[in-house]
Amino acid sequence: MKPARFLAIVDPGASSVGARRRSRATKQQGLLPVFDSGPLSVFVTAETHVVRAGNQGLVIGDLFRAGMSSRVTSLDGDETRAGEPIAMDRYWGDYVAFAAAGEGKGPLSIARSASGGVHAFRARFGPILCIASDIELLIDPTMQPPKIDWAFVAHHLAFMHLHCAGTGIVGIDEILPGDCSIEHDGSSERRSLWTPWIFTAHDKHAPSFADATARVRGAVLKATAALVPPDETVLLELSGGLDSSIVAAALAAVGRRAIAANLATPGPEGDERHYARAVSEKTGIALLEALIDGEIDLTEVGRRLEARPGMLAILRLADRYFAEQGRDHRIGAFVNGTGGDCVFCSLGTAAPATDRLKAHGPFTGFATTVRDVARVHGDNIWNVTRMALRRHWRRPPLPAWRRNQLFLNDDCLPAAPSYHPWLDAPPDTPSGTRAHVHAIVASYAHLDGYGRHAVAPSLFPLLSQPVVEACLSIPTWLWVAGGRDRAVARAAFRTELPRIVAERRTKGGMDAFCAHMFEINRIRLRPFLLDGQLAAAGLLDCRAIEAYLARPFTNRDQLFYQLLPIVDAEAWAYGVTAASS
């Protein structure tokens, strides 16, 4: 399968600029025209799925009706609401939808699916507006080379894992997942069509643990059946952890063709092959195994222009392995459990106890949840009770997003995060529910920039709209029921998972591997960072970085994890500069 790729051109005045862009789309970019109504022209690749919605709209990408797993092939224009290209409570998928006003009069509406599987980057070029799935389709280096937006870079490093509408390229922003952009002459109006807070409301709550497990199981199976084509072989990235193992169980349950691959790193913490083997045996999915053994040059510059820093360079060897296996086995897509920890509400705090206290008071179940949280974290009930009460009475509330300052020049950083609609929690939202939503938001920052996507796209069933909606409707204290983290997800697939995985309490890690890779790069990182573009832009605390790189290093030192995003941002900046030369 191929990812959806499109370029839409909005040209109200039938300008010469628009004509040149339309010509370039077909002659230089190899796109096919699929829609031309009034000011809107849309071009796609031959493999991209397009659904027409009457005479004035279309949906690009994969679209499914709520509760269904078969792809929608046609839409009646009457199925959409006024001013909305798609009704997100009736449909889900990975798509961008357009609705043009009749006879080209009035605003144009553009909506991006809640799961965000297809991007909608946006840029204005004189009298025209362009929207595209890939920034390469927007940028013409001969006319307007890409330039780095340093304000974005400062925000990216200060508020890590928070993707807002801005990008790192001057003049390009993005329609956020679940949002609709209403385009008037030269201006845009944002409207939210999907928000997580609808599903966290009390009247949406699962009434029992049994109902919660049924919701999660049904959603995961439907999403997997819909997203994974029945006639393609997919490669599952099977770590041996709970989340990817649940995806393996779902693939087997819905009868999809899959092979799995497990990567081990040197040292016992990075070797989870015995868990992956158990999952392979239980599900009948063939397993490939490999030991990562090599070096990573953290200063290597990526070959593809990206809107933002993407995949962590420390994962480059794994990415290359998956790409090789994808080519060798001619797979249609990569599938993994990305986002599982976040969606399945694996919180590292006493928040579930605080939430139950807020919802039901100190007598109905509060003590039970305190014991559950204590068991999950190996703590005692007195500490958990104290932390839960402290959270309950905290004034003021926690900031909207944690601000990072380590190794950065604080004077050049923004004081507050940019606007993101999913951070607008309703008043009196429980702290655990708020943390659950924030974790889901953060997971969206780790989906792009992988080299393997040149071979095949990645599918993320656990971040699909049906799964997210089901999980948000479950009170946080049910996720720790019985003293197990992600308890609802464990119960939902207990019979399809090997016992050692379903009841597993430990997690694998790559700390020793990452520390070793950092150590072998330490000498080359000094000039790369201190003489680099981020330092020249004034964003770095060069003294702190120089002192850290000069001091003796041990595997117990975790501060290098704070430096790695800066390294990745520097490599990304070099890539943008190279693309503009």
XYZ file of C-alpha atoms in Angstrom:
581
model
C 0.000 0.000 0.000
C 1.059 3.593 -0.578
C 0.406 6.605 1.666
C -2.131 9.182 0.534
C -0.383 12.094 -1.198
C -2.163 15.172 -2.457
C -1.794 18.834 -3.375
C -4.772 21.187 -3.245
C -4.607 24.652 -4.796
C -7.088 27.376 -3.872
C -6.950 30.116 -6.493
C -9.957 32.463 -6.218
C -8.732 34.817 -8.942
C -7.554 32.247 -11.506
C -4.090 33.804 -11.220
C -0.954 33.074 -13.204
C 0.682 31.845 -9.980
C -2.076 29.265 -9.608
C -1.707 28.225 -13.239
C 2.037 27.633 -12.767
C 1.401 25.594 -9.630
C -1.220 23.447 -11.359
C 1.105 22.846 -14.281
C 3.964 21.903 -11.964
C 1.713 19.451 -10.079
C 1.069 17.385 -13.208
C 4.268 17.818 -15.208
C 6.988 17.879 -12.520
C 5.410 16.242 -9.484
C 3.570 13.487 -11.361
C 0.188 14.115 -9.735
C -3.210 13.487 -11.305
C -6.106 15.990 -11.241
C -9.150 14.597 -9.408
C -11.186 17.675 -8.522
C -11.739 21.079 -10.092
C -14.608 23.191 -8.823
C -14.495 26.958 -8.661
C -11.276 28.069 -6.934
C -10.315 24.558 -5.716
C -8.144 22.147 -7.697
C -6.927 18.882 -6.162
C -4.163 16.580 -7.423
C -3.195 13.147 -6.069
C -0.894 10.215 -6.772
C -2.345 7.288 -8.717
C -2.421 5.083 -5.589
C -4.274 7.587 -3.399
C -7.843 6.712 -2.458
C -10.378 9.477 -3.146
C -14.050 9.579 -2.128
C -16.318 12.138 -3.784
C -18.916 13.856 -1.588
C -21.491 15.165 -4.016
C -20.381 17.825 -6.477
C -18.629 20.123 -4.043
C -16.515 17.919 -1.792
C -14.088 15.030 -1.580
C -12.192 12.988 0.989
C -8.564 11.981 0.389
C -7.344 8.875 2.190
C -9.014 6.000 4.013
C -12.493 6.643 5.388
C -14.652 4.330 7.524
C -18.087 4.677 9.068
C -18.235 4.687 12.853
C -18.295 1.151 14.192
C -17.380 -0.291 10.784
C -14.148 -1.643 9.302
C -14.969 -1.587 5.574
C -13.631 1.368 3.609
C -16.160 3.931 2.368
C -16.113 4.229 -1.425
C -18.767 6.886 -1.992
C -20.461 9.668 -0.044
C -23.693 11.490 -0.663
C -23.198 15.230 -0.284
C -26.202 15.251 2.064
C -24.244 13.120 4.570
C -22.077 16.082 5.552
C -23.209 18.914 7.804
C -23.252 22.543 6.774
C -19.756 24.004 7.068
C -18.190 20.614 7.841
C -16.449 18.551 5.147
C -16.965 15.416 7.254
C -18.966 14.502 10.361
C -16.298 13.098 12.664
C -18.817 11.476 14.977
C -20.043 9.391 12.031
C -16.748 8.654 10.283
C -13.145 7.891 11.139
C -9.926 7.034 9.318
C -6.772 8.654 7.981
C -7.893 11.406 5.645
C -8.171 15.068 4.726
C -11.624 16.245 3.608
C -12.591 19.251 1.468
C -15.948 20.992 1.042
C -16.191 23.790 -1.510
C -19.015 26.302 -1.557
C -21.462 26.043 -4.446
C -20.352 27.709 -7.676
C -17.121 28.761 -6.015
C -18.877 31.338 -3.819
C -18.263 31.356 -0.101
C -15.573 29.787 2.088
C -13.737 26.516 1.565
C -13.608 24.051 4.480
C -10.731 21.615 5.033
C -10.791 19.007 7.817
C -8.091 16.607 8.998
C -8.982 13.313 10.656
C -8.631 12.996 14.418
C -5.955 10.312 14.065
C -3.822 12.615 11.917
C -2.600 9.842 9.615
C -2.559 12.184 6.603
C -0.914 15.577 7.033
C -2.422 18.846 5.841
C 0.458 21.322 5.515
C -0.552 24.779 4.360
C 1.223 27.732 2.712
C 0.257 30.888 0.875
C 1.992 31.974 -2.304
C 0.794 35.427 -3.253
C -2.880 35.148 -4.237
C -3.134 31.363 -3.810
C -3.325 28.912 -0.920
C -1.803 25.437 -1.162
C -2.533 22.471 1.122
C -0.475 19.287 0.819
C 0.234 15.975 2.498
C 4.018 16.519 2.184
C 6.004 19.716 2.433
C 8.008 18.714 -0.664
C 4.805 19.231 -2.649
C 4.575 22.794 -1.314
C 8.177 23.880 -1.746
C 9.625 24.901 -5.074
C 13.359 25.434 -4.354
C 13.801 27.428 -7.567
C 11.185 29.982 -6.499
C 11.141 29.964 -2.698
C 13.796 27.843 -0.935
C 12.886 26.594 2.552
C 14.035 28.690 5.500
C 14.222 27.665 9.140
C 11.710 29.203 11.531
C 13.911 29.652 14.613
C 10.960 30.615 16.811
C 9.549 27.165 16.077
C 12.856 25.492 16.966
C 12.926 27.322 20.303
C 9.371 26.154 21.035
C 10.172 22.604 19.891
C 13.042 22.315 22.374
C 11.334 24.145 25.237
C 8.096 22.158 25.011
C 9.209 18.750 23.843
C 6.693 16.269 22.418
C 4.105 18.997 21.779
C 3.245 19.397 18.094
C 1.217 22.534 17.524
C 0.173 24.029 14.190
C 3.544 25.605 13.443
C 6.347 23.893 11.554
C 10.069 24.517 11.295
C 9.768 25.966 7.792
C 8.944 29.664 7.445
C 5.526 30.213 5.891
C 4.226 26.661 6.388
C 1.808 25.613 9.103
C -0.465 22.609 9.530
C -4.115 21.865 10.189
C -4.151 19.910 13.449
C -5.837 16.508 13.836
C -9.560 16.873 14.469
C -9.605 20.467 13.245
C -11.369 22.160 10.351
C -9.893 25.206 8.637
C -12.420 27.515 7.005
C -10.636 29.484 4.300
C -11.962 32.897 3.376
C -10.291 35.311 0.965
C -6.781 35.531 2.405
C -7.707 34.474 5.952
C -8.379 31.285 7.899
C -10.789 30.421 10.702
C -10.200 27.369 12.911
C -13.038 25.144 14.108
C -12.720 22.021 16.222
C -14.667 19.013 14.882
C -13.202 16.465 17.309
C -11.895 16.904 20.827
C -10.837 14.285 23.377
C -12.822 16.001 26.112
C -16.125 14.824 24.619
C -15.178 11.262 25.544
C -13.784 11.950 29.008
C -17.106 13.380 30.203
C -18.733 11.525 33.103
C -21.782 10.513 31.048
C -19.453 8.707 28.618
C -17.732 6.641 31.320
C -17.719 2.868 31.092
C -19.974 1.732 33.960
C -17.887 -1.305 34.871
C -14.564 -3.038 34.298
C -16.276 -5.643 32.104
C -17.805 -2.943 29.913
C -14.424 -1.195 29.682
C -12.666 -4.361 28.489
C -15.387 -4.967 25.893
C -15.020 -1.394 24.578
C -11.250 -1.639 24.247
C -11.289 -5.084 22.685
C -13.952 -4.155 20.147
C -12.231 -0.917 19.178
C -8.784 -2.487 18.724
C -10.157 -5.333 16.595
C -12.248 -3.027 14.395
C -9.372 -0.578 13.920
C -6.904 -3.331 13.050
C -9.300 -4.966 10.588
C -9.945 -1.607 8.923
C -6.417 -0.215 8.735
C -4.583 -3.389 7.688
C -5.536 -4.499 4.158
C -6.554 -8.175 3.933
C -4.572 -8.690 0.716
C -1.247 -7.285 1.999
C 1.479 -8.723 4.208
C 2.503 -6.356 6.980
C 5.598 -6.268 9.174
C 4.808 -5.988 12.891
C 7.468 -4.376 15.068
C 7.150 -6.779 17.997
C 9.125 -5.599 21.006
C 7.740 -8.230 23.367
C 5.990 -5.571 25.446
C 2.270 -5.500 26.098
C 1.258 -2.941 23.465
C 2.864 -4.520 20.398
C 1.768 -7.938 21.662
C -1.857 -6.738 21.737
C -1.485 -5.595 18.136
C -0.106 -9.061 17.271
C -3.122 -10.672 18.947
C -5.477 -8.365 17.047
C -3.808 -9.118 13.696
C -4.223 -12.832 14.332
C -7.817 -12.458 15.550
C -8.956 -10.582 12.412
C -7.031 -12.865 10.076
C -4.481 -10.446 8.649
C -1.249 -11.639 7.034
C 1.734 -10.548 9.098
C 5.321 -11.311 9.955
C 6.921 -9.938 13.095
C 10.412 -8.645 13.789
C 12.111 -8.281 17.156
C 15.324 -6.349 17.706
C 17.598 -6.931 20.676
C 20.358 -4.641 21.904
C 23.442 -5.835 23.802
C 22.831 -6.496 27.490
C 19.963 -8.245 29.279
C 17.741 -5.151 29.529
C 17.592 -4.877 25.754
C 16.932 -8.538 24.988
C 13.226 -9.371 24.947
C 13.355 -12.148 22.410
C 11.832 -14.724 24.770
C 8.721 -12.563 25.168
C 8.442 -12.042 21.399
C 8.878 -15.781 20.798
C 6.053 -16.539 23.192
C 3.778 -14.087 21.354
C 4.796 -15.549 17.998
C 3.968 -19.064 19.168
C 0.627 -18.005 20.654
C -0.545 -15.996 17.623
C 1.033 -18.058 14.847
C 2.819 -14.999 13.415
C 6.289 -15.855 12.080
C 9.102 -14.053 13.913
C 12.338 -12.526 12.618
C 15.068 -11.808 15.176
C 18.133 -9.605 15.018
C 20.750 -8.178 17.361
C 21.609 -4.542 16.766
C 25.371 -4.389 16.561
C 26.969 -1.352 15.019
C 27.594 2.336 15.445
C 25.348 5.320 14.850
C 26.695 8.685 13.764
C 24.372 11.039 15.625
C 25.560 13.960 13.480
C 24.440 12.358 10.217
C 22.045 14.590 8.282
C 18.822 13.104 6.937
C 18.259 12.981 3.194
C 14.589 13.975 3.219
C 13.272 17.420 4.033
C 10.990 17.222 7.074
C 8.619 19.815 8.508
C 9.995 19.161 11.995
C 12.709 17.073 13.619
C 11.339 13.544 13.446
C 12.711 10.127 14.316
C 15.389 10.052 17.019
C 18.809 9.434 15.485
C 19.530 6.933 18.257
C 16.959 4.640 16.562
C 18.619 4.772 13.137
C 20.003 1.212 13.149
C 16.604 -0.208 14.038
C 14.949 1.919 11.347
C 17.364 0.635 8.719
C 16.790 -2.964 9.774
C 13.026 -2.617 9.441
C 13.444 -0.949 6.042
C 15.628 -3.839 4.825
C 13.167 -6.460 6.038
C 10.314 -4.521 4.493
C 12.014 -4.591 1.094
C 13.052 -8.229 1.376
C 9.550 -9.404 2.302
C 7.720 -6.964 0.002
C 5.428 -5.806 2.756
C 2.517 -3.439 2.300
C 2.929 -1.591 5.607
C 4.704 -1.507 8.941
C 2.484 -1.965 12.002
C 3.397 -1.305 15.629
C 2.053 -0.534 19.067
C 3.184 3.095 19.150
C 1.099 5.128 21.576
C -0.038 2.111 23.588
C 1.393 3.308 26.908
C -0.325 6.658 26.372
C -3.683 5.445 25.079
C -3.872 2.657 27.677
C -3.325 5.275 30.400
C -0.046 4.089 31.890
C 0.429 6.960 34.346
C 3.426 7.046 36.636
C 1.641 8.943 39.408
C -1.074 8.619 42.046
C -3.527 10.406 39.743
C -6.004 7.487 39.433
C -6.524 7.625 43.209
C -6.951 11.406 43.055
C -9.509 11.032 40.264
C -11.540 8.481 42.214
C -11.466 10.687 45.285
C -12.737 13.609 43.224
C -15.474 11.540 41.581
C -16.779 9.503 44.519
C -15.326 10.914 47.716
C -13.127 9.164 50.278
C -15.397 6.193 51.004
C -16.471 4.605 47.695
C -13.489 2.758 46.272
C -10.803 5.304 47.142
C -8.915 2.919 49.435
C -9.086 0.183 46.777
C -7.538 2.432 44.143
C -4.845 3.568 46.573
C -3.884 -0.092 47.064
C -3.970 -0.681 43.299
C -1.677 2.289 42.604
C 0.689 1.176 45.379
C 0.947 -2.301 43.828
C 1.551 -0.906 40.337
C 4.452 1.247 41.525
C 5.802 -0.951 44.314
C 5.036 1.726 46.899
C 3.141 1.722 50.186
C -0.410 2.932 50.682
C 0.615 5.814 52.958
C 2.845 7.406 50.343
C 0.191 6.937 47.661
C -2.507 8.419 49.918
C -0.323 11.438 50.679
C 0.455 12.013 46.984
C -3.203 11.595 45.993
C -4.354 14.117 48.598
C -1.625 16.565 47.625
C -2.749 16.367 43.996
C -6.374 16.775 45.076
C -5.697 19.999 46.957
C -3.023 21.407 44.646
C -3.375 25.113 43.923
C -2.572 26.344 41.362
C -2.890 23.421 38.909
C 0.062 22.097 36.971
C 1.174 24.121 33.910
C -0.320 23.256 30.530
C 2.923 21.618 29.402
C 6.269 21.051 31.105
C 8.888 23.590 30.026
C 12.415 22.350 29.384
C 15.469 24.563 29.975
C 18.366 22.102 30.305
C 21.242 22.871 27.908
C 19.193 25.743 26.448
C 19.491 29.537 26.623
C 16.447 30.385 28.703
C 16.377 33.983 27.461
C 15.565 32.782 23.935
C 12.814 30.330 24.871
C 9.069 31.035 24.834
C 7.492 31.364 28.256
C 4.360 29.377 27.401
C 3.438 26.729 24.841
C 1.654 27.586 21.615
C -2.050 26.937 21.383
C -3.229 23.369 20.991
C -6.993 22.764 21.174
C -6.599 19.437 22.980
C -4.997 21.203 25.941
C -8.209 23.161 26.599
C -9.514 20.942 29.373
C -13.001 21.667 30.751
C -13.082 23.174 34.261
C -12.638 20.663 37.085
C -11.170 17.991 34.798
C -9.568 15.357 37.059
C -5.769 15.485 37.058
C -5.406 11.891 35.866
C -7.758 12.441 32.941
C -5.814 15.562 32.019
C -2.544 13.594 32.135
C -4.111 10.842 30.017
C -5.043 13.305 27.265
C -1.652 15.028 27.440
C 0.090 11.680 26.988
C -1.972 10.997 23.872
C -1.101 14.437 22.496
C 2.603 13.715 23.097
C 2.437 10.424 21.206
C 1.629 12.284 17.961
C 5.127 13.795 18.041
C 6.768 10.426 17.321
C 5.141 9.286 14.087
C 7.178 10.994 11.364
C 10.678 11.116 9.964
C 11.377 7.379 9.645
C 13.518 6.258 6.724
C 11.522 3.037 6.447
C 8.594 5.083 5.143
C 10.369 5.164 1.787
C 9.582 1.420 1.665
C 6.047 1.388 3.106
C 3.880 3.517 5.403
C 3.399 2.832 9.106
C 0.013 2.026 10.603
C -0.806 2.829 14.232
C -3.969 0.948 15.261
C -3.701 1.988 18.911
C -3.778 5.683 17.947
C -6.815 5.294 15.701
C -9.908 7.334 16.528
C -12.072 4.377 17.703
C -9.400 3.111 20.105
C -8.632 6.565 21.502
C -12.328 7.303 22.015
C -12.901 3.980 23.762
C -9.910 4.450 26.063
C -10.778 8.036 26.959
C -14.211 6.888 28.136
C -12.662 4.654 30.804
C -12.066 6.221 34.253
C -8.383 6.285 35.129
C -8.827 4.102 38.212
C -10.037 1.172 36.102
C -6.706 1.186 34.265
C -4.949 0.168 37.530
C -7.621 -2.257 38.753
C -6.134 -5.217 40.564
C -2.779 -3.500 40.905
C -1.822 -3.842 37.214
C -0.975 -0.986 34.874
C -2.993 -0.960 31.614
C -5.308 -3.417 33.374
C -8.218 -2.960 30.965
C -6.073 -3.692 27.894
C -4.523 -6.731 29.595
C -7.950 -8.136 30.392
C -9.307 -7.390 26.925
C -6.721 -9.652 25.266
C -5.748 -11.995 28.091
C -6.883 -15.152 26.317
C -4.922 -14.303 23.129
C -1.659 -13.432 24.904
C 0.897 -15.748 26.483
C 0.749 -15.578 30.248
C 4.299 -14.242 30.615
C 3.281 -11.187 28.548
C -0.255 -10.680 29.871
C 1.021 -10.690 33.466
C 4.350 -9.022 32.834
C 5.298 -6.225 35.248
C 8.722 -5.273 33.875
C 9.646 -3.276 30.795
C 12.634 -3.675 28.538
C 15.035 -0.833 27.986
C 17.781 0.531 25.789
C 19.641 2.603 28.363
C 22.977 0.785 28.038
C 22.778 0.816 24.240
C 21.853 4.522 24.093
C 24.564 5.434 26.591
C 27.160 3.559 24.536
C 26.069 5.276 21.311
C 26.236 8.649 23.011
C 29.716 7.928 24.372
C 31.179 6.972 20.973
C 29.716 10.193 19.531
C 30.850 12.468 22.350
C 33.937 13.862 20.599
C 32.191 14.675 17.329
C 29.212 16.216 19.133
C 31.267 19.071 20.552
C 31.954 20.895 17.248
C 28.622 19.736 15.804
C 26.694 21.539 18.546
C 28.956 24.366 19.677
C 29.757 25.484 16.128
C 26.335 24.640 14.737
C 23.252 26.521 13.635
C 21.327 26.289 16.916
C 24.264 27.838 18.764
C 24.518 30.574 16.135
C 20.814 31.282 16.619
C 21.443 31.771 20.344
C 19.291 28.847 21.482
C 21.912 26.833 23.369
C 23.639 27.096 26.725
C 27.023 26.395 25.169
C 28.917 26.431 28.474
C 26.660 23.776 29.975
C 26.925 21.603 26.863
C 30.710 21.947 26.698
C 31.073 21.075 30.379
C 28.792 18.055 30.063
C 30.594 16.688 27.008
C 33.970 17.110 28.705
C 33.188 15.313 31.946
C 33.648 11.536 32.506
C 30.600 9.638 31.374
C 28.906 6.628 32.974
C 25.886 4.539 32.057
C 24.145 5.805 35.179
C 24.109 9.363 33.831
C 20.678 10.053 32.275
C 21.231 13.691 31.294
C 22.358 12.723 27.809
C 18.693 11.984 27.009
C 18.072 15.725 27.387
C 20.839 16.491 24.912
C 19.721 14.044 22.212
C 16.718 16.160 21.043
C 19.106 19.093 20.588
C 21.393 16.892 18.489
C 18.424 15.777 16.377
C 17.268 19.372 15.909
C 20.758 20.390 14.760
C 20.866 17.567 12.204
C 17.381 18.546 10.999
C 18.483 22.190 10.629
C 21.456 21.126 8.501
C 19.031 19.162 6.326
C 16.817 22.206 5.764
C 19.842 24.340 4.941
C 21.088 21.743 2.452
C 17.672 21.626 0.770
C 17.701 25.388 0.283
C 21.165 25.548 -1.316
